[in-house]
Short mmCIF file of C-alpha atoms and ligand atoms in Angstrom, two decimals:
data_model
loop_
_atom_site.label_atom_id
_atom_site.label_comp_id
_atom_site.label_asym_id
_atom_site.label_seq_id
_atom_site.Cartn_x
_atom_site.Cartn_y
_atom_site.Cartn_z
CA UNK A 561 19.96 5.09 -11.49
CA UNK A 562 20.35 6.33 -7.90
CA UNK A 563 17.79 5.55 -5.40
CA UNK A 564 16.63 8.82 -4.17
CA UNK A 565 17.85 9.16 -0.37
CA UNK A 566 16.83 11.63 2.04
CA UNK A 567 19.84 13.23 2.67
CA UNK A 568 20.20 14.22 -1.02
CA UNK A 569 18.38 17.90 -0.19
CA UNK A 570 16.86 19.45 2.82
CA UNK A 571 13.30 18.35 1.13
CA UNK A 572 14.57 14.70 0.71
CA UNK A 573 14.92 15.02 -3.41
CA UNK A 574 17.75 14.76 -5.00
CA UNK A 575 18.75 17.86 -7.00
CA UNK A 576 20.23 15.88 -10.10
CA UNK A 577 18.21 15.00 -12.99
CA UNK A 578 18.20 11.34 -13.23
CA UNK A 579 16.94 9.06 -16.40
CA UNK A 580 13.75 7.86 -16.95
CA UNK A 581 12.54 5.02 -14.58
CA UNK A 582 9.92 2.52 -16.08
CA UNK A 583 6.79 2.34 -13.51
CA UNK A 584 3.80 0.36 -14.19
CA UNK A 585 0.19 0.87 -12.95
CA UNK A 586 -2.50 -1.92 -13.38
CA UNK A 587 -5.87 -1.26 -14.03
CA UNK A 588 -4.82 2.05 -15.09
CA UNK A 589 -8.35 2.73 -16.63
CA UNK A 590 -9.90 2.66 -13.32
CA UNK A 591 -10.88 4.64 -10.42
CA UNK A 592 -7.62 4.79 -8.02
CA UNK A 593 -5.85 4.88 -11.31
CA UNK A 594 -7.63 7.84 -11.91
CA UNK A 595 -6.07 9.90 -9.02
CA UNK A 596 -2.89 8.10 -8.93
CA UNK A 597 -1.86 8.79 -12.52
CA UNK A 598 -1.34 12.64 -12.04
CA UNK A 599 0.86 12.40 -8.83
CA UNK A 600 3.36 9.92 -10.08
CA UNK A 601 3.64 12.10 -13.42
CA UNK A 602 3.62 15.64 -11.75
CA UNK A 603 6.28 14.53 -9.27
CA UNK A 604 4.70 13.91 -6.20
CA UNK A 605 5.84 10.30 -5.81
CA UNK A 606 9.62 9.84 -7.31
CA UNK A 607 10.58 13.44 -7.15
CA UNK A 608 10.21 16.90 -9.03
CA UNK A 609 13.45 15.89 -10.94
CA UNK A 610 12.63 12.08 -11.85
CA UNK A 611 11.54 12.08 -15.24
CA UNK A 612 9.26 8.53 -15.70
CA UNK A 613 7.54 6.69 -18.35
CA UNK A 614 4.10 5.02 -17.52
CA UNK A 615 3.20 1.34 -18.42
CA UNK A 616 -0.87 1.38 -18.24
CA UNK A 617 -2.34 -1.86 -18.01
CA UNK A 618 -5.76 -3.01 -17.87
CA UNK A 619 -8.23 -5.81 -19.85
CA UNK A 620 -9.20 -5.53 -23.05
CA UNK A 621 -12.52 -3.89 -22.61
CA UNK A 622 -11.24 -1.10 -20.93
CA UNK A 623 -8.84 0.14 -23.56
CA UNK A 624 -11.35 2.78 -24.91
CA UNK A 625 -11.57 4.07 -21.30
CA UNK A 626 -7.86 3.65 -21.05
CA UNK A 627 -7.26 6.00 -24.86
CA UNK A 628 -9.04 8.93 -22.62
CA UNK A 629 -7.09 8.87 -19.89
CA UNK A 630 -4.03 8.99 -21.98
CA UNK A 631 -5.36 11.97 -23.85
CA UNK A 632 -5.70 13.72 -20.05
CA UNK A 633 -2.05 12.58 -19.24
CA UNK A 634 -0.89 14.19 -22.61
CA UNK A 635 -2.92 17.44 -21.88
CA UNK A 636 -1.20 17.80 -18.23
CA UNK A 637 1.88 19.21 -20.22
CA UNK A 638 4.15 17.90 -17.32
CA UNK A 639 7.79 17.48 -18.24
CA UNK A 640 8.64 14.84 -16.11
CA UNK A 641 6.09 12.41 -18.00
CA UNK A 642 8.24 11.66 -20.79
CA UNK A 643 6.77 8.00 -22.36
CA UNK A 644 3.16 6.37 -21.92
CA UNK A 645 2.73 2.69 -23.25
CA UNK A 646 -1.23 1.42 -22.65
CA UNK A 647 -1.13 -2.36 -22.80
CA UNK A 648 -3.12 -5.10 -22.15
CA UNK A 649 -0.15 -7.64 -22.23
CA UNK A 650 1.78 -8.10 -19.26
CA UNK A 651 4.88 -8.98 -20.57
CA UNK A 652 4.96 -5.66 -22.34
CA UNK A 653 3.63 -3.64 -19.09
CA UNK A 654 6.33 -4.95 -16.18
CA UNK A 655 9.76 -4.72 -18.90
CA UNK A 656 12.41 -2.69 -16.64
CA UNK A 657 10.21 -1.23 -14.18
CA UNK A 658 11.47 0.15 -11.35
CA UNK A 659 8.14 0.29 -9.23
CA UNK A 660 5.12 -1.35 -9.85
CA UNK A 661 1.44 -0.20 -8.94
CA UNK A 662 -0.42 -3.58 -9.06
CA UNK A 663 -4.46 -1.33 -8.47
CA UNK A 664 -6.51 -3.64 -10.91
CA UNK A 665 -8.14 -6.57 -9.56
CA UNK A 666 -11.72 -7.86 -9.88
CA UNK A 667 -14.03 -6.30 -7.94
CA UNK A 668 -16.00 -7.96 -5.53
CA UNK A 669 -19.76 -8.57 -6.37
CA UNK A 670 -22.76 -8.64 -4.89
CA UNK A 671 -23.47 -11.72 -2.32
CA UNK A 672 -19.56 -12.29 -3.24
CA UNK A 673 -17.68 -13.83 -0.14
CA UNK A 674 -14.11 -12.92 0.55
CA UNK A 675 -13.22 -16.44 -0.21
CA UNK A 676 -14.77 -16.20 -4.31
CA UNK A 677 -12.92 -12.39 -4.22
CA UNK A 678 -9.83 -14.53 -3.65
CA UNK A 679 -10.25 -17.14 -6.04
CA UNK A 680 -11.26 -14.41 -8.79
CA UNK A 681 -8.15 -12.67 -7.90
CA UNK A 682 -5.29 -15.26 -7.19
CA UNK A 683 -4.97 -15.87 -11.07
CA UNK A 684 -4.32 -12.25 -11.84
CA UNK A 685 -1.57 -12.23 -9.45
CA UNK A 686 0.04 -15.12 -10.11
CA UNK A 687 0.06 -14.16 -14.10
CA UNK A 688 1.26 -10.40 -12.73
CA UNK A 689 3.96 -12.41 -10.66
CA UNK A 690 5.21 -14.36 -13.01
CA UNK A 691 5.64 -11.24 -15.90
CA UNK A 692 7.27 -9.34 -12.98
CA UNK A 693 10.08 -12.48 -12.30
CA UNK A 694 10.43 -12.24 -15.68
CA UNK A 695 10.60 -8.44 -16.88
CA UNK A 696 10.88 -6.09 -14.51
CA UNK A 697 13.85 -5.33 -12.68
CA UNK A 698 15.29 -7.24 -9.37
CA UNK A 699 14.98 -4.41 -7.42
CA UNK A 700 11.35 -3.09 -8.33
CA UNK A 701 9.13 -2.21 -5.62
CA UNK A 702 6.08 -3.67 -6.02
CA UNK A 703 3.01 -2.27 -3.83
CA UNK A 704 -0.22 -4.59 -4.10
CA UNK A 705 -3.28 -2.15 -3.40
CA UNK A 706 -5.98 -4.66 -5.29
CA UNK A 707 -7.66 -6.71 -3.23
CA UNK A 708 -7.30 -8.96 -1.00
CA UNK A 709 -4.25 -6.85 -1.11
CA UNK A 710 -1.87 -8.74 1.71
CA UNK A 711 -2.93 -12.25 0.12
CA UNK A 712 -2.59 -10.62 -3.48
CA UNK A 713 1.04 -9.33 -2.73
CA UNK A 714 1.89 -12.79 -1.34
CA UNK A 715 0.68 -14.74 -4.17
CA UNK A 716 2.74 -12.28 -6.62
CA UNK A 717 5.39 -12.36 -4.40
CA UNK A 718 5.71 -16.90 -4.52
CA UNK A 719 5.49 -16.30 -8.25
CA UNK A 720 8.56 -14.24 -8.80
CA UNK A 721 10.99 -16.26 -7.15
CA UNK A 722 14.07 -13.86 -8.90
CA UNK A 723 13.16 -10.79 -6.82
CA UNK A 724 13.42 -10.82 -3.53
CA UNK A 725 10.28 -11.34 -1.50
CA UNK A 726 10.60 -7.94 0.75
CA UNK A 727 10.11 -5.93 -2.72
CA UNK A 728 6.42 -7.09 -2.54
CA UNK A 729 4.07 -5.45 -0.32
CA UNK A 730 0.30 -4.58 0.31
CA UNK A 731 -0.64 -0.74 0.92
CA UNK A 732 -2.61 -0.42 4.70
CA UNK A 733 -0.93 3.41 4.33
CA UNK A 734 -4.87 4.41 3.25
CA UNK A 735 -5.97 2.46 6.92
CA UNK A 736 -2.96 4.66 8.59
CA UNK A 737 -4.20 8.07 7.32
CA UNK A 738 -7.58 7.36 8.27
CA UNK A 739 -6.46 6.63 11.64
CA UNK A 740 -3.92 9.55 11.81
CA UNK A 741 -6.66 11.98 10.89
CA UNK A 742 -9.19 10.50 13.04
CA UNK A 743 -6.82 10.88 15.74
CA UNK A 744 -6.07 14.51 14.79
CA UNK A 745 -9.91 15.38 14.54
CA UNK A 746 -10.28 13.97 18.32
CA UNK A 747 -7.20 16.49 19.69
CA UNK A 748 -9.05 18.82 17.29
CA UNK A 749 -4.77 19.26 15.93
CA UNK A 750 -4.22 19.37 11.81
CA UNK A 751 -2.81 15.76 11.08
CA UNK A 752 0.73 16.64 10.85
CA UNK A 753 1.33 17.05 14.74
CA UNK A 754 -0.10 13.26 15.03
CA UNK A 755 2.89 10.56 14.41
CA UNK A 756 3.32 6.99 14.87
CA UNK A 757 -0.09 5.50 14.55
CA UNK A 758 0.32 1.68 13.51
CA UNK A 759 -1.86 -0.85 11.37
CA UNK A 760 -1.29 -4.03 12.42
CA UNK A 761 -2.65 -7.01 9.95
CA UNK A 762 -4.99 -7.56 7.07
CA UNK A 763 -6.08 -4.78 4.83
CA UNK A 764 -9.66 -5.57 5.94
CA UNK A 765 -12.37 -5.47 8.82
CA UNK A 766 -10.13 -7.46 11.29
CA UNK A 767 -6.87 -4.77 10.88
CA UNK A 768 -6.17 -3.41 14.35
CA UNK A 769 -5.47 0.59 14.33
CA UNK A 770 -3.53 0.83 17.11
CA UNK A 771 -2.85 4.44 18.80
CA UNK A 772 -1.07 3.11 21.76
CA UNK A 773 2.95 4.45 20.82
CA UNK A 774 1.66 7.58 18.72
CA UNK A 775 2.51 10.92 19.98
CA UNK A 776 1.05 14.13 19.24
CA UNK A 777 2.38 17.72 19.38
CA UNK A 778 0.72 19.97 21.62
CA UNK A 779 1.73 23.53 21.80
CA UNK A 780 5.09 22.39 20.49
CA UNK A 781 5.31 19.20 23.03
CA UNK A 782 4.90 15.96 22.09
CA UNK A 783 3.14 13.80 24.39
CA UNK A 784 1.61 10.24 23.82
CA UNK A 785 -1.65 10.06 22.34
CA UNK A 786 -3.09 7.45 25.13
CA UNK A 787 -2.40 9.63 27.95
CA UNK A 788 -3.79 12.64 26.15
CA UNK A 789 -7.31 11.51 24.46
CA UNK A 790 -7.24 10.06 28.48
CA UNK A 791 -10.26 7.69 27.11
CA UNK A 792 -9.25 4.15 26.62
CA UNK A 793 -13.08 3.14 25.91
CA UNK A 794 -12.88 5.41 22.97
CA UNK A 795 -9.43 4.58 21.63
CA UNK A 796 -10.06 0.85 22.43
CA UNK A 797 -13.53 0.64 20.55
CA UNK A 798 -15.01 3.71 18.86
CA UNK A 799 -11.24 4.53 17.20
CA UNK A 800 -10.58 0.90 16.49
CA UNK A 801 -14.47 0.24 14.81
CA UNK A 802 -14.63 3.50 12.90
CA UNK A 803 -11.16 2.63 10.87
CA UNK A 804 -12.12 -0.61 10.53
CA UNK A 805 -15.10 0.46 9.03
CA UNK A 806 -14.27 3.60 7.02
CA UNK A 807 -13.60 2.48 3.53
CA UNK A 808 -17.74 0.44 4.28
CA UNK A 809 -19.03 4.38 5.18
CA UNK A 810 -17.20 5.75 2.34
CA UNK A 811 -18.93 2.89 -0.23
CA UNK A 812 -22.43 3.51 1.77
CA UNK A 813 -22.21 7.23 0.52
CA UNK A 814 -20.49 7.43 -2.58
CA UNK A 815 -21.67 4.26 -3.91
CA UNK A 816 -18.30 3.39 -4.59
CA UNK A 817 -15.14 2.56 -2.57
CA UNK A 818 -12.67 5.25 -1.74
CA UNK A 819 -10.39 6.29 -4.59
CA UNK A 820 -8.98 9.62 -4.30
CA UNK A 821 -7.70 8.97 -0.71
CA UNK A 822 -6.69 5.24 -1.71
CA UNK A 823 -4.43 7.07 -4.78
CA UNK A 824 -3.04 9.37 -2.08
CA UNK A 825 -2.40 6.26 -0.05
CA UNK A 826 -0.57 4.92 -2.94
CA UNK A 827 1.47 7.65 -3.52
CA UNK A 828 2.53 7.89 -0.05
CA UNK A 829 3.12 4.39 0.55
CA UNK A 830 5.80 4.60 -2.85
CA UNK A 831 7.00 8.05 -1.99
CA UNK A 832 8.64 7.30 1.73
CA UNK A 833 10.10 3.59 0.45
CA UNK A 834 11.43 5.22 -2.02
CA UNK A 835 12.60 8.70 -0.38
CA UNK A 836 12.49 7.18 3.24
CA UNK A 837 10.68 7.89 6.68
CA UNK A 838 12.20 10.66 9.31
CA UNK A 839 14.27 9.80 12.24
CA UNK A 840 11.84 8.60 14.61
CA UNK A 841 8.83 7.86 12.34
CA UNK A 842 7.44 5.56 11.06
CA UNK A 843 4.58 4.62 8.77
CA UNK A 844 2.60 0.87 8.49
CA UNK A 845 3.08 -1.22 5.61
CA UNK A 846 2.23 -4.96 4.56
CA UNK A 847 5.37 -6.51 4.56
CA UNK A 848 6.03 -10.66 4.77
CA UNK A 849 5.99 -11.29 8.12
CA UNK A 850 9.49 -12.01 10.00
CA UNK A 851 8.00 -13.31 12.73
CA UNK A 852 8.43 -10.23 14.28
CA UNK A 853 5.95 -9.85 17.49
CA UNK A 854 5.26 -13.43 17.06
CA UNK A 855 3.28 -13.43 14.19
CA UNK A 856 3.47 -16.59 11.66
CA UNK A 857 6.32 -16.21 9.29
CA UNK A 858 4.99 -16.34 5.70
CA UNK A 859 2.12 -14.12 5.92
CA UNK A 860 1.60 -10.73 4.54
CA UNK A 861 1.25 -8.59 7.26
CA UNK A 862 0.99 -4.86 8.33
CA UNK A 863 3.84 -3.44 10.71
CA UNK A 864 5.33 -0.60 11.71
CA UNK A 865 8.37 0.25 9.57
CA UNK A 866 10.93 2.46 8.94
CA UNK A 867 12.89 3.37 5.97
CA UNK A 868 16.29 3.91 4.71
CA UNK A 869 18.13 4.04 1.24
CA UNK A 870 15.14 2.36 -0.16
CA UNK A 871 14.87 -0.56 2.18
CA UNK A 872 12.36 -0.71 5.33
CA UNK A 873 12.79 -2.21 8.79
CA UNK A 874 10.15 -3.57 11.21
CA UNK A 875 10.15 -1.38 13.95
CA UNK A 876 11.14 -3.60 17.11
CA UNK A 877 10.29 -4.15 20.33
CA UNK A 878 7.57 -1.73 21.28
CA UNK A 879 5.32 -3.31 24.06
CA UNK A 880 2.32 -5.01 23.02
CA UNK A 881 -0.46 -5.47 25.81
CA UNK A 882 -2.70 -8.18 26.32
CA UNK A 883 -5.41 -6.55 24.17
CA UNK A 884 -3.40 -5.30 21.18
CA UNK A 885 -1.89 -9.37 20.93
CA UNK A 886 -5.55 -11.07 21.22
CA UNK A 887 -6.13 -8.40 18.00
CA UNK A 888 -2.72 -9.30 16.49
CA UNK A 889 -3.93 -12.91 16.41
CA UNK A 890 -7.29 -12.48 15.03
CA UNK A 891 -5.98 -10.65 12.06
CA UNK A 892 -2.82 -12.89 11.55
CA UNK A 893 -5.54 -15.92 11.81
CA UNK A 894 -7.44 -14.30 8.60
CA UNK A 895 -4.21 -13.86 6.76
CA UNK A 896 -3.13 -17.43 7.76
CA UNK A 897 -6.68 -18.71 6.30
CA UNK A 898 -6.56 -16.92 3.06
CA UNK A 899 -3.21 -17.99 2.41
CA UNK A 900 -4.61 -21.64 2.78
CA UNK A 901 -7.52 -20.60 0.26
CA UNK A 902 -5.19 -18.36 -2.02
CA UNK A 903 -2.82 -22.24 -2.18
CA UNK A 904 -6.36 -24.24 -2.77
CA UNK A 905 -7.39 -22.40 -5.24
CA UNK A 906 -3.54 -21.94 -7.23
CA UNK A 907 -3.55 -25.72 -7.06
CA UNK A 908 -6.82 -26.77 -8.71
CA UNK A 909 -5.82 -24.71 -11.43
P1 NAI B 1470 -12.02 0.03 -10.51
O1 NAI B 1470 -13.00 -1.09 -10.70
O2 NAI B 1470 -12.44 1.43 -10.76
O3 NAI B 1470 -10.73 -0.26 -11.40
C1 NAI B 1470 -10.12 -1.51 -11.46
C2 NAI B 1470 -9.49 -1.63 -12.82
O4 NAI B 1470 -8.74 -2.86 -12.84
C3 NAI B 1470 -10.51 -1.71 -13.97
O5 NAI B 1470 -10.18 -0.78 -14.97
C4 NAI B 1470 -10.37 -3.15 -14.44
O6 NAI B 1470 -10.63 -3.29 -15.83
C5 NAI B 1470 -8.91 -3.40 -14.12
N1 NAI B 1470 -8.52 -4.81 -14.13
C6 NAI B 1470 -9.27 -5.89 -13.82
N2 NAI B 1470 -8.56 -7.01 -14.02
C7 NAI B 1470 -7.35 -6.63 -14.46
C8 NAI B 1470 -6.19 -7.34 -14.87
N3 NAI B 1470 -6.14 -8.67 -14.86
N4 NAI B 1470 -5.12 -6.63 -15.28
C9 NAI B 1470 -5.15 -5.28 -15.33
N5 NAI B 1470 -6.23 -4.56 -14.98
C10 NAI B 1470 -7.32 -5.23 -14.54
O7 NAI B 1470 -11.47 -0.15 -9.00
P2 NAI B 1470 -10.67 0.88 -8.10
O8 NAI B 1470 -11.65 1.70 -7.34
O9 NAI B 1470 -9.64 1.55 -8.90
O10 NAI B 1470 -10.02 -0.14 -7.04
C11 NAI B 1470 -9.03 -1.05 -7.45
C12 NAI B 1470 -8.75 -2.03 -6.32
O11 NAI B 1470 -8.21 -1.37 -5.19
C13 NAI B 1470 -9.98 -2.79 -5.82
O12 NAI B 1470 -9.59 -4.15 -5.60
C14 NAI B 1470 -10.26 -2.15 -4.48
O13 NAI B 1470 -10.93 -3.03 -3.61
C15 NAI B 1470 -8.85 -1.88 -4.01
N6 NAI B 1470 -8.71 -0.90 -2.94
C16 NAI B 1470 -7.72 -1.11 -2.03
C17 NAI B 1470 -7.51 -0.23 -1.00
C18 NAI B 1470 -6.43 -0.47 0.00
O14 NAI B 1470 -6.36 0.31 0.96
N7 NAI B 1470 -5.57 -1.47 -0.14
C19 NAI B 1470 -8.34 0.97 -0.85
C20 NAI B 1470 -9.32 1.14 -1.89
C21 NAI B 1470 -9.52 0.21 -2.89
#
C-alpha cells in the first residue's frame, strides 16, 4: 500500500485507487465515535480514493448501541466503506490495521481525581497495547484521544515493544484549533489566515497555548501574531486560560464534553500524518519527547511538528522565553508525575 504523500496531486491525494486499509476505532459506540465514523468512511481522513474497512470496538454493553451505528454507516451508501467488523475482542479489532483510533476510555466520574482516571484507564491501554504489538501492523499510526491521552499513548506505546514508539501519539490537535480560532476571532480573520499556533504539553489544564511564532495573513501579508494582537496581557493570560479551559465551558453547557470538534480533531490529527503538513507549517501533536527544548525524554508530550511521507519532525530551535519555559516545566512536571502513577498502578497489578 502506498502511503499517501502530498505531492501525489495538487490537493495532496493520490489519484490511484489503492486497497483497502484496516483502521480501528475504540469505543466506536460512543460520542466522538459518533462524528468520527462518517469522516474516515466518506474520505475526509485517508483520501477520496482510499477505500477502508472499519474495526468498531467497544465493551460488551454497548454492542446494542454499537448494531445502530452500524445500520447508519450502512445507510451512508459511501463507496469507499467497503467492510465493518463490530467487536468487543481486541485481538479481532487491531488485525492489520493501518491506523488506529484508540477514543474509548472510562470516563471520569464524579469526585474522580485525575490520579483514579489513570488507574481506571492504564489497564485498557496496556490490554490495547499489547493486541496492537501483536496484530496490527508495524507501521500503524496509532493516535490516543482517550484520556489521560499523553499518559494513555505512553502506556500503549511500553506495551507494544514491536512497533516503534514514534507511531504512538496523543491528539492536542482539538487544543490547537481552539487556539487557532480563538486567535482568528481576536484579528476578527476566518481561521485559515492564522498558522503556526503551538500546544506545548499535557492534553489537560496545565497545556500551554502558545501564540508567540504564529503568523497571520493580513490583507495578503503575513505578519506575527504577537506584534499584531499588540497585547501581551491578553495573549499571556486571557488566550492562555480560555484554551486551557475550553473543553470545562463546553461540558458546563452541553453537559457533556466536546465531541463533534474532538472527532474533527481526530480526523485532522490522522489526515496531515498521513497526507503531511505544508512547507512552513506546522501543527502540535503528542509525540514521546526527544528531549527536544529540554524536556524529560520519555514523556508524552505536545510539540510542534511537521510532516513528511508519513513521518513527523519536532520543529527545532524556535526561541523559547523565560515565560513560555517556566510553562514548559509545569506541564512536563504533570506528565512526569502521571507517568510515575500510570508505572504504580501497572505494577500492583
Ligand atoms: P463516550 O463515553 O461517549 O464514549 C466512550 C466509549 O468508550 C463508550 O462507548 C465506552 O463503552 C467505550 N469504552 C470504554 N471502555 C472501553 C474499552 N476498554 N474498549 C473499547 N471501548 C471502551 O466518550 P466520548 O465523548 O466519545 O470521549 C471519549 C474519550 O475522549 C474520553 O476519554 C474523553 O475524555 C476523551 N476526549 C479527549 C479529547 C482530546 O482532545 N484528547 C477531547 C474530548 C474528549
Amino acid at each position: 500500500m502506498r502511503i499517501l504523500s502530498s505531492s501525489d496531486s495538487e490537493d495532496g491525494w493520490t489519484s490511484i485507487p489503492s486497497e483497502p486499509i484496516n483502521v480501528v476505532v475504540t469505543g466506536a459506540a460512543g460520542q466522538i465515535a459518533y462524528s468520527l465514523l462518517y469522516q474516515l468512511a466518506a474520505g475526509s481522513v485517508f483520501g477520496p480514493n482510499q477505500p477502508i474497512n472499519l474495526r468498531l470496538l467497544d465493551i460488551p454493553v454497548m454492542m446494542t448501541v454499537l448494531d445502530g451505528v452500524i445500520m447508519e454507516l450502512e445507510d451512508l451508501a459511501l463507496p469507499l466503506l467497503r467492510e465493518i467488523t463490530p467487536t468487543t475482542d481486541p485481538n479481532v479489532a487491531f488485525k492489520n490495521v493501518a491506523a488506529a483510533f484508540l477514543v474509548g476510555s472510562m470516563p471520569r466520574k464524579e469526585g474522580m481525581e485525575r490520579k483514579d482516571l489513570l488507574a481506571a484507564n492504564a489497564e485498557i491501554f496496556k490490554v490495547q497495547g499489547k493486541a496492537l504489538d501483536q496484530h496490527a501492523r508495524k507501521d500503524v499510526k496509532v493516535l490516543v484521544v482517550g484520556n489521560p491521552a499523553n499518559t494513555n499513548a505512553w502506556i500503549c506505546s511500553h506495551h507494544a515493544p514491536s512497533i516503534p514508539k514514534e507511531n504512538f501519539t496523543a491528539m492536542t490537535r482539538l487544543d490547537q484549533n481552539r487556539a487557532q480560532a480563538a486567535l482568528a476571532a481576536r484579528l476578527n480573520v476566518s481561521v485559515d489566515k492564522v498558522k503556526n499556533v503551538i500546544i506545548w504539553g499535557n492534553h489537560s489544564s496545565t497545556q500551554y497555548p502558545d501564540a508567540a511564532h504564529a503568523t497571520v495573513n493580513v490583507q495578503g501579508s503575513t505578519k506575527p501574531v504577537p506584534s499584531v494582537v499588540n497585547d501581551d496581557n491578553w495573549l499571556n493570560i486571557t488566550f492562555v486560560e480560555k484554551i486551557q479551559k475550553r473543553g470545562a465551558a463546553v461540558i458546563s453547557a452541553r453537559k457533556m464534553s466536546s465531541a463533534m470538534s474532538a472527532a474533527k480533531a481526530a480526523g485532522d490529527h490522522m489526515r496531515d500524518w498521513w497526507i503531511g503538513t505544508k512547507p512552513g507549517e506546522w501543527v502540535s501533536m503528542g509525540v514521546l519527547s526527544d528531549g527536544s527544548y529540554g524536556i524529560p525524554r520519555d514523556i508524552v508530550f505536545s510539540f510542534p511538528v511537521a510532516i513528511e511521507n508519513g513521518q513527523y519532525k519536532i520543529v527545532q530551535e524556535l526561541q523559547i522565553n523565560d515565560f513560555a519555559r517556566s510553562k514548559l516545566s509545569n506541564t512536563s512536571k504533570e506528565l512526569e508525575e502521571e507517568r510515575t502513577e500510570a508505572n504504580n498502578v501497572l505494577q500492583n497489578k
